[in-house]
Amino acid sequence: MSHEWDAGRLDSELQNAGFDTLAVRAGQRRGPEAEHGEALFLTSSYVFRSAADAAACFAGDAPGNVYSRYMNPTVRTFEERIAALEGAEQAVATSSGMAAILAMVMSLCSAGDHILVSRSVFGATVTLFEKYFKRFGVEVDYVTLADTQAWQAACKPNTRLFFVESPSNPLAELVDIAALAEVAHQQGALLAVDNCFCTPALQKPVELGADIVIHSATKYIDGQGRCLGGVVAGRSEQMKEVVGFLRTAGPTLSPFNAWVFLKGLETLRLRMQAHCASALQLATWLEQQDGIEKVYYAGLPTHPQHELAKQQQTGFGAVVSFEVSGGKAAAWRFIDATRLMSITANLGDAKTTITHPATTTHGRWTPEARAEAGIQDNLIRVAVGLEEVADIQTDLALGLAAVRP
Ligand SMILES: *Cc1c(COP(=O)(O)O)cnc(C)c1O
């Protein structure tokens, strides 16, 4: 057999391919230059062969590209690759993770709809629901993530959407996604899962019964802290509404960022595996140290949802949170005593990051809301990167020495 190819799709042979093969090759098309890597189409518009051709493309009667707010070949490759990895019918790329949540709600919900959100979601997500969606007549209530009965009890006849992050940030709580999907579907609601912390390398919400997957591609999909982007994935029935909103409103993904994410996806599982191995090692070590009151990591047998995590994830992720003895002052001393880790709220980077949630990511919450979510003043969150694990541990030991009296 030779390697003859026509310009066009290269992935028609990938139906039965494994995750790593899809991560490297799904969605790629080859152009007339016979390029090996995915081409980067930095173009805002496309040309037509004639006025009639333009009319047909604009009308959707012919398949040609029109304008990069509508479609872009590099972005499309990224969308097809993510859909293949998540096991979703279709994926739609957005300019950020927040734009993905915005596009999902704007395209699938209307004034008068009721949305249930897990209590412990990303800070900006809460602000989006509380300050903006509510203004347009959408009702929003918050439910404790792990308690599926509470979700059922909080449903109303107009409940349209469940929105969760599992595992949650920063405390690594989980929900049984299959059980929650059943509750949502009994209600006629859709279940959306923000899969940012796990990525499809560790968890596939669609296969567990969720209807929609949300990503901040800014995190592990990029993996090296370079670009912002997001994804909404799910069934074509819903995704065509999301595409309609994005084309009109405009928070679409830059082709340059899509190209960077394609490179990120090629190493996604290898990176996640390395992140998880280091995180487990450090969480285990931290749990044994004086000065540490509690460690939150689903990979630890002491985590109350360790068994569920083993069932629905193939790894435990790279975010390790812990409480130190001595309150906020001690937490700040810990952070300031480290030398290697970056003090920043970002995560999903090769560089390990350390942050104090109560005064940064959750700083705008009321003290009562923080208490209810279990985010104490002595909590520190570390997003374990890809440095030598011994060096990260040495750095954590510097922090610990500053906490101990
Ligand atoms: C970062 C993050 C977001 C928002 O993504 P951006 O790309 O920063 O807009 C949403 N959900 C989770 C869980 C995140 O960590």
XYZ file of C-alpha atoms and ligand atoms in Angstrom:
420
model
C 0.000 0.000 0.000
C 1.245 3.456 -0.805
C 0.410 6.610 1.117
C -1.636 8.255 -1.634
C -3.801 11.082 -0.382
C -6.155 13.649 -1.777
C -6.305 17.113 -0.347
C -8.900 16.902 2.357
C -9.675 14.761 5.367
C -6.968 12.508 6.752
C -8.912 10.952 9.597
C -11.383 8.709 7.807
C -9.374 5.679 9.018
C -9.690 6.613 12.687
C -13.121 5.156 13.560
C -11.655 2.520 15.846
C -8.567 4.428 16.913
C -7.572 4.808 20.551
C -7.476 8.021 22.580
C -3.828 8.883 21.936
C -4.184 8.366 18.189
C -7.243 10.621 18.065
C -5.409 13.212 20.182
C -2.626 13.336 17.588
C -4.576 12.969 14.340
C -8.378 13.478 14.552
C -9.853 16.290 12.481
C -6.789 16.969 10.352
C -7.145 17.903 6.692
C -4.250 18.251 4.267
C -3.961 21.053 1.733
C -2.240 21.249 -1.653
C 1.158 22.005 -0.024
C 1.331 18.475 1.476
C 2.030 19.908 4.931
C 2.583 17.344 7.674
C 1.485 19.485 10.622
C -1.939 21.072 10.932
C -2.100 24.277 8.859
C -2.750 27.573 10.639
C -5.318 29.586 8.682
C -4.792 33.156 9.890
C -7.465 34.640 7.689
C -10.578 36.563 8.618
C -12.415 35.942 5.343
C -12.466 33.716 2.265
C -12.869 34.415 -1.454
C -15.472 33.150 -3.892
C -15.138 32.101 -7.509
C -18.089 34.209 -8.630
C -20.963 36.282 -7.343
C -23.193 33.218 -7.642
C -20.681 31.137 -5.639
C -20.666 33.820 -2.912
C -24.451 33.843 -2.799
C -24.598 30.052 -2.528
C -22.009 29.965 0.309
C -23.771 32.742 2.225
C -27.084 30.949 1.826
C -25.548 27.724 3.090
C -26.376 25.966 -0.198
C -22.683 25.401 -0.997
C -20.064 24.194 1.521
C -17.452 26.992 1.129
C -16.026 29.091 3.965
C -17.488 32.559 4.394
C -15.977 34.421 7.338
C -13.935 33.375 10.378
C -16.643 34.365 12.853
C -18.642 31.615 11.117
C -15.958 29.008 10.484
C -12.203 28.593 10.223
C -10.400 25.427 9.095
C -7.902 25.395 11.997
C -10.672 25.957 14.537
C -12.724 23.210 12.871
C -9.844 20.740 13.213
C -9.656 21.559 16.915
C -13.430 21.151 17.303
C -13.444 17.779 15.561
C -10.489 16.547 17.611
C -12.124 17.527 20.925
C -15.429 15.931 19.862
C -13.578 12.694 19.060
C -11.778 12.726 22.435
C -14.928 13.478 24.453
C -17.027 10.974 22.514
C -19.444 13.806 21.646
C -21.339 14.263 18.379
C -20.087 17.811 17.971
C -17.845 20.357 19.672
C -17.903 24.124 19.306
C -14.869 26.262 20.185
C -15.131 29.597 22.000
C -12.776 32.448 22.876
C -12.493 31.370 26.541
C -13.968 28.971 29.059
C -16.321 31.704 30.268
C -17.458 32.328 26.680
C -18.307 28.604 26.471
C -20.605 28.856 29.510
C -22.080 32.102 28.172
C -22.750 30.577 24.743
C -24.323 27.457 26.257
C -26.779 29.377 28.442
C -27.582 32.056 25.835
C -28.353 29.453 23.191
C -30.214 26.871 25.302
C -32.060 28.891 27.979
C -34.664 31.655 27.960
C -36.193 34.089 30.436
C -38.344 32.108 32.850
C -36.060 29.052 32.820
C -34.599 27.723 36.055
C -30.946 26.592 36.283
C -29.406 24.542 39.085
C -25.704 25.116 39.668
C -23.397 23.246 42.029
C -22.337 25.455 44.918
C -18.626 25.065 44.403
C -18.038 26.311 40.856
C -15.399 28.630 39.400
C -15.728 32.194 40.777
C -16.436 33.924 37.451
C -19.065 31.283 36.676
C -20.994 32.278 39.806
C -20.727 35.964 38.858
C -21.976 35.207 35.336
C -25.042 33.402 36.694
C -25.702 35.784 39.604
C -24.993 39.186 38.141
C -25.846 38.705 34.472
C -28.132 35.772 33.692
C -30.468 36.648 36.579
C -30.819 40.132 35.108
C -32.449 38.565 32.053
C -35.073 36.658 33.989
C -33.284 33.327 34.387
C -33.746 31.794 37.840
C -30.624 30.293 39.415
C -30.324 28.140 42.524
C -27.281 26.468 44.057
C -27.085 22.881 45.250
C -24.459 20.907 47.170
C -22.524 19.059 44.472
C -22.392 15.539 45.880
C -25.983 15.303 47.167
C -28.053 13.933 44.251
C -31.229 13.930 46.370
C -30.791 17.654 46.999
C -30.695 18.161 43.217
C -33.958 16.328 42.839
C -35.531 18.339 45.666
C -34.384 21.658 44.146
C -36.002 20.971 40.768
C -38.965 23.039 39.598
C -41.256 22.504 36.604
C -39.175 25.079 34.665
C -35.741 23.582 35.486
C -33.910 23.482 32.164
C -30.251 22.958 33.021
C -27.996 21.412 35.677
C -24.461 22.812 35.716
C -21.633 21.163 37.688
C -17.879 20.978 38.006
C -16.652 17.531 39.040
C -14.139 17.384 40.599
C -14.737 20.797 42.130
C -12.272 23.599 42.670
C -10.542 23.878 45.104
C -11.840 21.076 47.383
C -11.959 18.137 44.909
C -15.549 17.131 45.625
C -17.232 14.842 43.096
C -20.718 14.072 41.954
C -21.851 10.729 40.567
C -22.348 11.992 37.006
C -24.431 9.005 35.830
C -26.812 9.329 38.815
C -27.128 13.095 38.383
C -27.814 12.710 34.651
C -30.730 10.449 35.531
C -32.171 13.053 37.914
C -31.784 15.775 35.279
C -33.388 13.713 32.551
C -36.386 12.749 34.719
C -36.899 16.472 35.045
C -36.534 17.130 31.320
C -33.373 19.122 32.062
C -29.930 18.928 30.473
C -26.807 18.097 32.498
C -23.710 20.156 31.681
C -20.344 19.198 33.204
C -17.368 21.558 33.280
C -14.613 18.984 32.612
C -11.749 21.438 32.963
C -9.954 19.692 35.842
C -10.017 16.205 34.336
C -9.996 16.741 30.554
C -11.195 13.809 28.408
C -7.916 12.065 29.254
C -9.285 11.343 32.756
C -13.070 11.606 32.476
C -15.663 11.518 29.683
C -18.918 12.998 30.999
C -20.881 12.254 27.794
C -20.158 8.539 28.163
C -21.424 8.766 31.766
C -24.709 10.309 30.587
C -24.089 14.076 30.622
C -25.565 16.069 27.737
C -23.004 18.840 27.496
C -19.303 19.156 28.308
C -17.703 22.537 28.958
C -13.980 23.252 28.824
C -11.679 26.047 29.628
C -9.055 25.027 27.055
C -6.878 27.662 28.725
C -5.977 25.068 31.338
C -4.784 21.507 30.630
C -5.754 21.424 26.935
C -3.191 24.148 26.284
C -1.128 22.821 29.175
C 1.584 25.455 29.001
C -0.225 28.635 30.000
C -0.184 30.357 26.613
C -3.686 30.933 25.199
C -7.280 31.432 26.275
C -10.024 29.310 24.768
C -13.051 27.190 25.514
C -15.270 24.411 24.215
C -18.922 23.372 24.365
C -19.477 19.758 23.274
C -22.545 17.543 23.073
C -25.295 16.436 20.700
C -25.690 18.188 17.354
C -29.265 19.124 18.279
C -27.967 21.450 21.018
C -24.644 22.334 19.391
C -26.314 23.832 16.347
C -27.981 26.348 18.684
C -24.586 27.127 20.251
C -23.047 27.625 16.787
C -25.919 29.975 15.889
C -25.290 32.104 18.979
C -21.517 32.237 18.435
C -21.780 33.225 14.785
C -24.064 36.071 15.726
C -22.543 37.257 18.989
C -18.884 36.628 18.143
C -16.922 35.091 21.062
C -15.349 32.545 18.718
C -11.889 31.001 19.070
C -8.876 32.586 17.366
C -7.323 30.199 14.786
C -3.918 30.839 16.325
C -5.161 29.675 19.724
C -6.848 26.660 18.103
C -3.514 25.716 16.530
C -1.731 25.980 19.909
C -4.432 23.785 21.492
C -4.019 21.185 18.734
C -0.353 20.914 19.728
C -1.422 20.704 23.371
C -3.844 17.861 22.676
C -1.096 15.748 21.095
C 0.519 15.344 24.523
C -2.625 15.628 26.667
C -2.757 12.115 28.124
C 0.982 11.911 28.740
C 0.921 15.235 30.523
C -2.180 14.383 32.584
C -0.585 11.113 33.633
C 2.540 12.927 34.807
C 0.511 15.671 36.556
C -1.571 13.019 38.365
C 1.415 10.914 39.452
C 3.180 13.924 40.996
C -0.033 15.218 42.608
C -0.726 11.853 44.247
C 2.820 11.616 45.552
C 2.721 15.130 47.001
C -0.789 14.747 48.478
C 0.308 11.529 50.198
C 3.395 13.239 51.565
C 1.523 16.362 52.704
C -1.024 14.280 54.605
C 1.801 12.942 56.815
C 3.336 16.311 57.711
C 2.996 18.243 60.968
C 1.428 21.615 60.324
C -1.023 20.220 57.745
C -4.538 19.799 59.153
C -6.283 18.320 56.136
C -5.546 17.441 52.511
C -8.219 17.493 49.791
C -7.334 15.123 46.953
C -9.596 12.379 45.568
C -6.610 10.086 45.021
C -6.132 9.671 48.773
C -7.898 6.660 50.320
C -8.998 9.039 53.120
C -11.025 11.129 50.614
C -14.735 10.363 51.215
C -15.363 9.920 47.476
C -12.201 7.991 46.641
C -14.191 4.984 45.355
C -16.411 7.139 43.134
C -13.326 8.889 41.763
C -11.818 5.502 40.866
C -15.038 4.502 39.079
C -15.699 7.583 36.999
C -12.191 8.937 36.420
C -9.051 7.248 35.157
C -6.879 9.611 37.212
C -7.381 12.006 40.117
C -6.174 15.266 38.582
C -3.441 17.639 39.628
C -5.079 20.068 42.030
C -4.162 19.419 45.660
C -5.610 21.647 48.360
C -4.718 21.593 52.051
C -5.353 23.417 55.296
C -2.409 24.531 57.401
C -2.328 25.106 61.165
C -2.498 28.789 62.140
C -5.173 30.399 59.960
C -4.746 32.949 57.209
C -1.460 34.373 58.506
C 0.121 30.929 58.420
C -1.252 30.235 54.933
C 0.273 33.462 53.656
C 3.611 32.672 55.381
C 3.578 29.260 53.691
C 2.988 30.765 50.254
C 5.583 33.506 50.708
C 8.241 31.035 51.889
C 8.099 28.965 48.689
C 10.639 29.767 45.984
C 9.899 27.554 42.963
C 6.120 27.575 42.634
C 4.446 30.552 40.971
C 2.033 32.565 43.099
C -0.832 32.767 40.629
C -4.426 31.626 40.448
C -4.022 29.885 37.086
C -3.783 26.118 36.798
C -3.286 23.509 34.138
C 0.240 24.676 33.422
C 3.560 22.819 33.278
C 4.627 25.287 35.989
C 3.300 24.492 39.465
C 1.126 27.250 40.897
C 0.161 28.084 44.480
C -2.733 30.250 45.582
C -4.753 31.306 48.640
C -8.370 30.817 47.475
C -10.041 32.793 50.301
C -8.330 36.050 49.261
C -7.979 35.496 45.484
C -10.253 33.201 43.451
C -12.959 33.294 46.132
C -12.052 36.695 47.603
C -15.189 38.416 46.344
C -17.488 35.878 47.979
C -19.024 36.827 51.326
C -17.418 35.121 54.340
C -20.699 33.210 54.798
C -20.651 31.921 51.211
C -17.021 30.846 51.628
C -17.840 29.080 54.888
C -20.765 27.288 53.246
C -18.510 26.141 50.402
C -15.888 24.975 52.929
C -13.208 27.431 51.814
C -11.408 28.312 55.009
C -8.844 31.035 55.574
C -6.103 28.432 56.171
C -6.671 26.701 52.808
C -3.928 26.625 50.138
C -4.378 25.286 46.628
C -1.489 23.863 44.613
C -1.926 22.959 40.952
C 0.900 20.485 40.497
C 2.950 21.037 37.345
C 5.528 19.006 35.490
C 8.733 19.976 37.314
C 10.692 17.242 39.125
C 8.410 16.122 41.920
C 11.307 16.148 44.408
C 11.856 19.848 43.690
C 8.175 20.648 44.229
C 8.286 18.726 47.511
C 11.386 20.646 48.623
C 9.502 23.867 47.898
C 6.450 22.707 49.872
C 8.810 21.867 52.743
C 10.013 25.494 52.743
C 6.396 26.565 53.109
C 5.797 24.081 55.906
C 8.845 25.284 57.830
C 7.361 28.785 57.818
C 4.053 27.499 59.244
C 5.494 25.492 62.116
C 6.065 27.560 65.245
C -10.562 28.716 34.309
C -11.861 28.067 34.446
C -12.982 28.543 33.754
C -12.949 29.779 32.892
O -12.119 29.632 31.798
P -11.384 30.847 31.049
O -10.721 30.173 29.911
O -10.452 31.472 32.028
O -12.467 31.792 30.636
C -14.166 27.842 33.884
N -14.256 26.741 34.651
C -13.193 26.266 35.341
C -13.348 25.045 36.173
C -11.967 26.897 35.259
O -10.920 26.435 35.957
